[in-house]
Amino acid sequence: MASSSSSRSDQDQDRPGLGVGLCEGEEEYGSESGWVEARSSCDHLCSLSPDLSHIPAPQNTPCYECQHPSENWLCLSCKEVLCSRFVNKHMLSHSRRTNHCVALSFSDLSVWCFSCDAYLDAQLIPQLRPVYQLAYILKFGQPPPLPQHN
């Protein structure tokens, strides 16, 4: 799991783990050096769609606004697929406009809460586990491995 930071800029909020471990002024994305535990709870799960048993496929589902084919996120409130900050920032704009704060990355299947500014552990949080498992099956054609508990 990549790192996250509570002091990250607004533009980084839909790219979890971005910018952590970088020296001041460094702009190399993806060079994180730290590790952050994903949260095992979130106060914003009440906004989840009541039906997450049917979601768009992680592959080949473009952004609903600009049709960009990659770096897309699934809003777990309304199930819109929107692009990341590295494309046109449509998921970030959507979250701010609608207060839909929990999203699933189609790139790495991580779950992010924009309000908590944190990753959520989709395998530990009962409300997120089914949608994570479904997305994993749609993406890889098999169930996810069982989580390792230490």
PDB file of C-alpha atoms in Angstrom:
ATOM      1  CA  MET A   1       0.000   0.000   0.000  1.00  0.00           C
ATOM      2  CA  ALA A   2       1.300   3.436  -0.822  1.00  0.00           C
ATOM      3  CA  SER A   3       1.632   6.313   1.575  1.00  0.00           C
ATOM      4  CA  SER A   4      -0.686   9.202   2.236  1.00  0.00           C
ATOM      5  CA  SER A   5      -0.425  12.465   4.094  1.00  0.00           C
ATOM      6  CA  SER A   6      -2.935  14.676   5.832  1.00  0.00           C
ATOM      7  CA  SER A   7      -1.089  17.750   4.563  1.00  0.00           C
ATOM      8  CA  ARG A   8      -1.321  16.955   0.883  1.00  0.00           C
ATOM      9  CA  SER A   9      -2.716  19.538  -1.478  1.00  0.00           C
ATOM     10  CA  ASP A  10      -6.296  19.420  -2.748  1.00  0.00           C
ATOM     11  CA  GLN A  11      -5.127  18.486  -6.228  1.00  0.00           C
ATOM     12  CA  ASP A  12      -3.538  15.309  -4.870  1.00  0.00           C
ATOM     13  CA  GLN A  13      -6.640  14.067  -3.059  1.00  0.00           C
ATOM     14  CA  ASP A  14      -7.772  11.726  -5.796  1.00  0.00           C
ATOM     15  CA  ARG A  15      -4.314  10.178  -6.127  1.00  0.00           C
ATOM     16  CA  PRO A  16      -3.724   8.424  -2.817  1.00  0.00           C
ATOM     17  CA  GLY A  17      -0.130   8.094  -1.762  1.00  0.00           C
ATOM     18  CA  LEU A  18       1.087  10.904  -3.971  1.00  0.00           C
ATOM     19  CA  GLY A  19       3.846  13.140  -2.755  1.00  0.00           C
ATOM     20  CA  VAL A  20       4.675  11.359   0.481  1.00  0.00           C
ATOM     21  CA  GLY A  21       8.331  10.751   1.110  1.00  0.00           C
ATOM     22  CA  LEU A  22       9.410  13.549  -1.212  1.00  0.00           C
ATOM     23  CA  CYS A  23      11.757  16.303  -0.244  1.00  0.00           C
ATOM     24  CA  GLU A  24      10.403  19.851  -0.233  1.00  0.00           C
ATOM     25  CA  GLY A  25      10.077  21.066  -3.824  1.00  0.00           C
ATOM     26  CA  GLU A  26      10.558  17.597  -5.319  1.00  0.00           C
ATOM     27  CA  GLU A  27       7.986  16.832  -7.999  1.00  0.00           C
ATOM     28  CA  GLU A  28       8.647  13.194  -8.824  1.00  0.00           C
ATOM     29  CA  TYR A  29       5.340  11.400  -8.625  1.00  0.00           C
ATOM     30  CA  GLY A  30       5.329   7.801  -7.543  1.00  0.00           C
ATOM     31  CA  SER A  31       8.545   7.916  -5.513  1.00  0.00           C
ATOM     32  CA  GLU A  32       6.927   7.390  -2.114  1.00  0.00           C
ATOM     33  CA  SER A  33       9.178   6.048   0.592  1.00  0.00           C
ATOM     34  CA  GLY A  34       6.817   5.730   3.562  1.00  0.00           C
ATOM     35  CA  TRP A  35       4.040   3.378   4.519  1.00  0.00           C
ATOM     36  CA  VAL A  36       0.643   4.246   5.959  1.00  0.00           C
ATOM     37  CA  GLU A  37      -1.879   1.805   7.333  1.00  0.00           C
ATOM     38  CA  ALA A  38      -5.224   2.072   5.593  1.00  0.00           C
ATOM     39  CA  ARG A  39      -8.035   3.020   7.939  1.00  0.00           C
ATOM     40  CA  SER A  40     -10.237   0.219   9.215  1.00  0.00           C
ATOM     41  CA  SER A  41     -13.191   2.559   9.740  1.00  0.00           C
ATOM     42  CA  CYS A  42     -14.685   5.663   8.171  1.00  0.00           C
ATOM     43  CA  ASP A  43     -17.551   7.910   9.221  1.00  0.00           C
ATOM     44  CA  HIS A  44     -18.571   8.518   5.602  1.00  0.00           C
ATOM     45  CA  LEU A  45     -19.713   5.025   4.645  1.00  0.00           C
ATOM     46  CA  CYS A  46     -23.356   6.033   5.098  1.00  0.00           C
ATOM     47  CA  SER A  47     -23.064   7.684   1.670  1.00  0.00           C
ATOM     48  CA  LEU A  48     -22.381   4.375  -0.121  1.00  0.00           C
ATOM     49  CA  SER A  49     -24.796   3.257  -2.807  1.00  0.00           C
ATOM     50  CA  PRO A  50     -27.276   0.669  -1.490  1.00  0.00           C
ATOM     51  CA  ASP A  51     -26.498  -1.505  -4.549  1.00  0.00           C
ATOM     52  CA  LEU A  52     -22.809  -2.075  -5.131  1.00  0.00           C
ATOM     53  CA  SER A  53     -23.406  -5.592  -6.442  1.00  0.00           C
ATOM     54  CA  HIS A  54     -23.489  -4.209 -10.001  1.00  0.00           C
ATOM     55  CA  ILE A  55     -20.602  -1.969 -11.027  1.00  0.00           C
ATOM     56  CA  PRO A  56     -18.944  -1.072 -14.322  1.00  0.00           C
ATOM     57  CA  ALA A  57     -15.964  -3.195 -15.331  1.00  0.00           C
ATOM     58  CA  PRO A  58     -12.618  -1.767 -14.213  1.00  0.00           C
ATOM     59  CA  GLN A  59     -11.174  -2.239 -17.698  1.00  0.00           C
ATOM     60  CA  ASN A  60     -12.448  -0.242 -20.640  1.00  0.00           C
ATOM     61  CA  THR A  61     -14.859   1.963 -18.690  1.00  0.00           C
ATOM     62  CA  PRO A  62     -14.006   5.551 -19.640  1.00  0.00           C
ATOM     63  CA  CYS A  63     -14.552   8.707 -17.634  1.00  0.00           C
ATOM     64  CA  TYR A  64     -18.209   9.689 -17.940  1.00  0.00           C
ATOM     65  CA  GLU A  65     -17.257  13.328 -18.564  1.00  0.00           C
ATOM     66  CA  CYS A  66     -14.208  13.273 -20.872  1.00  0.00           C
ATOM     67  CA  GLN A  67     -14.139   9.641 -22.071  1.00  0.00           C
ATOM     68  CA  HIS A  68     -10.513   9.178 -20.975  1.00  0.00           C
ATOM     69  CA  PRO A  69      -9.858   5.417 -20.824  1.00  0.00           C
ATOM     70  CA  SER A  70      -7.525   5.146 -17.820  1.00  0.00           C
ATOM     71  CA  GLU A  71      -6.710   6.458 -14.324  1.00  0.00           C
ATOM     72  CA  ASN A  72     -10.420   6.264 -13.559  1.00  0.00           C
ATOM     73  CA  TRP A  73     -12.248   5.995 -10.261  1.00  0.00           C
ATOM     74  CA  LEU A  74     -15.666   4.601  -9.347  1.00  0.00           C
ATOM     75  CA  CYS A  75     -17.753   6.808  -7.067  1.00  0.00           C
ATOM     76  CA  LEU A  76     -19.164   4.430  -4.470  1.00  0.00           C
ATOM     77  CA  SER A  77     -22.173   6.682  -3.873  1.00  0.00           C
ATOM     78  CA  CYS A  78     -23.595   7.094  -7.378  1.00  0.00           C
ATOM     79  CA  LYS A  79     -21.400   4.658  -9.357  1.00  0.00           C
ATOM     80  CA  GLU A  80     -20.159   7.260 -11.846  1.00  0.00           C
ATOM     81  CA  VAL A  81     -16.743   6.562 -13.322  1.00  0.00           C
ATOM     82  CA  LEU A  82     -14.564   9.663 -13.450  1.00  0.00           C
ATOM     83  CA  CYS A  83     -10.915  10.391 -14.171  1.00  0.00           C
ATOM     84  CA  SER A  84      -8.138  11.204 -11.726  1.00  0.00           C
ATOM     85  CA  ARG A  85      -6.244  14.425 -11.119  1.00  0.00           C
ATOM     86  CA  PHE A  86      -3.612  13.261 -13.600  1.00  0.00           C
ATOM     87  CA  VAL A  87      -6.166  13.460 -16.367  1.00  0.00           C
ATOM     88  CA  ASN A  88      -8.900  16.081 -15.922  1.00  0.00           C
ATOM     89  CA  LYS A  89      -9.691  15.900 -12.172  1.00  0.00           C
ATOM     90  CA  HIS A  90     -13.310  14.895 -12.753  1.00  0.00           C
ATOM     91  CA  MET A  91     -13.507  12.612  -9.664  1.00  0.00           C
ATOM     92  CA  LEU A  92     -12.082  15.335  -7.448  1.00  0.00           C
ATOM     93  CA  SER A  93     -14.574  17.868  -8.861  1.00  0.00           C
ATOM     94  CA  HIS A  94     -17.407  15.365  -8.450  1.00  0.00           C
ATOM     95  CA  SER A  95     -16.505  14.723  -4.806  1.00  0.00           C
ATOM     96  CA  ARG A  96     -16.396  18.424  -4.012  1.00  0.00           C
ATOM     97  CA  ARG A  97     -19.646  19.153  -5.867  1.00  0.00           C
ATOM     98  CA  THR A  98     -21.702  16.252  -4.511  1.00  0.00           C
ATOM     99  CA  ASN A  99     -20.050  15.346  -1.185  1.00  0.00           C
ATOM    100  CA  HIS A 100     -19.682  11.798  -2.499  1.00  0.00           C
ATOM    101  CA  CYS A 101     -16.436  11.115  -0.712  1.00  0.00           C
ATOM    102  CA  VAL A 102     -15.635   7.397  -1.110  1.00  0.00           C
ATOM    103  CA  ALA A 103     -14.188   6.129  -4.397  1.00  0.00           C
ATOM    104  CA  LEU A 104     -12.539   2.977  -5.737  1.00  0.00           C
ATOM    105  CA  SER A 105      -9.535   3.247  -8.042  1.00  0.00           C
ATOM    106  CA  PHE A 106      -9.878   1.091 -11.129  1.00  0.00           C
ATOM    107  CA  SER A 107      -6.073   1.202 -11.468  1.00  0.00           C
ATOM    108  CA  ASP A 108      -5.104  -0.526  -8.212  1.00  0.00           C
ATOM    109  CA  LEU A 109      -8.491  -1.176  -6.522  1.00  0.00           C
ATOM    110  CA  SER A 110      -7.593   1.021  -3.571  1.00  0.00           C
ATOM    111  CA  VAL A 111     -10.431   2.815  -1.800  1.00  0.00           C
ATOM    112  CA  TRP A 112     -10.041   6.468  -0.855  1.00  0.00           C
ATOM    113  CA  CYS A 113     -12.169   8.750   1.298  1.00  0.00           C
ATOM    114  CA  PHE A 114     -11.853  12.369   0.209  1.00  0.00           C
ATOM    115  CA  SER A 115     -13.300  13.605   3.518  1.00  0.00           C
ATOM    116  CA  CYS A 116     -10.951  11.540   5.689  1.00  0.00           C
ATOM    117  CA  ASP A 117      -8.076  12.177   3.257  1.00  0.00           C
ATOM    118  CA  ALA A 118      -7.119   8.539   3.723  1.00  0.00           C
ATOM    119  CA  TYR A 119      -7.079   5.075   2.239  1.00  0.00           C
ATOM    120  CA  LEU A 120      -9.721   2.694   3.557  1.00  0.00           C
ATOM    121  CA  ASP A 121      -8.974  -1.000   3.981  1.00  0.00           C
ATOM    122  CA  ALA A 122     -11.626  -2.505   1.744  1.00  0.00           C
ATOM    123  CA  GLN A 123     -10.927  -6.024   2.954  1.00  0.00           C
ATOM    124  CA  LEU A 124     -11.398  -5.131   6.622  1.00  0.00           C
ATOM    125  CA  ILE A 125     -14.385  -2.787   6.359  1.00  0.00           C
ATOM    126  CA  PRO A 126     -17.527  -4.934   5.977  1.00  0.00           C
ATOM    127  CA  GLN A 127     -19.413  -2.344   3.866  1.00  0.00           C
ATOM    128  CA  LEU A 128     -16.541  -2.170   1.336  1.00  0.00           C
ATOM    129  CA  ARG A 129     -15.529  -5.816   1.149  1.00  0.00           C
ATOM    130  CA  PRO A 130     -18.226  -6.925  -1.365  1.00  0.00           C
ATOM    131  CA  VAL A 131     -17.527  -4.135  -3.888  1.00  0.00           C
ATOM    132  CA  TYR A 132     -13.773  -4.671  -3.585  1.00  0.00           C
ATOM    133  CA  GLN A 133     -14.199  -8.404  -4.183  1.00  0.00           C
ATOM    134  CA  LEU A 134     -16.489  -7.796  -7.166  1.00  0.00           C
ATOM    135  CA  ALA A 135     -14.084  -5.269  -8.715  1.00  0.00           C
ATOM    136  CA  TYR A 136     -11.207  -7.709  -8.199  1.00  0.00           C
ATOM    137  CA  ILE A 137     -13.122 -10.523  -9.915  1.00  0.00           C
ATOM    138  CA  LEU A 138     -14.122  -8.232 -12.807  1.00  0.00           C
ATOM    139  CA  LYS A 139     -10.526  -7.084 -13.217  1.00  0.00           C
ATOM    140  CA  PHE A 140      -8.603 -10.343 -12.687  1.00  0.00           C
ATOM    141  CA  GLY A 141     -11.172 -13.109 -13.298  1.00  0.00           C
ATOM    142  CA  GLN A 142     -10.752 -14.684  -9.853  1.00  0.00           C
ATOM    143  CA  PRO A 143     -11.519 -13.839  -6.216  1.00  0.00           C
ATOM    144  CA  PRO A 144      -8.930 -11.788  -4.319  1.00  0.00           C
ATOM    145  CA  PRO A 145      -6.489 -13.592  -2.063  1.00  0.00           C
ATOM    146  CA  LEU A 146      -7.482 -13.730   1.576  1.00  0.00           C
ATOM    147  CA  PRO A 147      -6.051 -10.867   3.642  1.00  0.00           C
ATOM    148  CA  GLN A 148      -2.991 -11.685   5.734  1.00  0.00           C
ATOM    149  CA  HIS A 149      -3.473 -10.776   9.391  1.00  0.00           C
ATOM    150  CA  ASN A 150      -0.386 -10.460  11.555  1.00  0.00           C
TER     151      ASN A 150
END
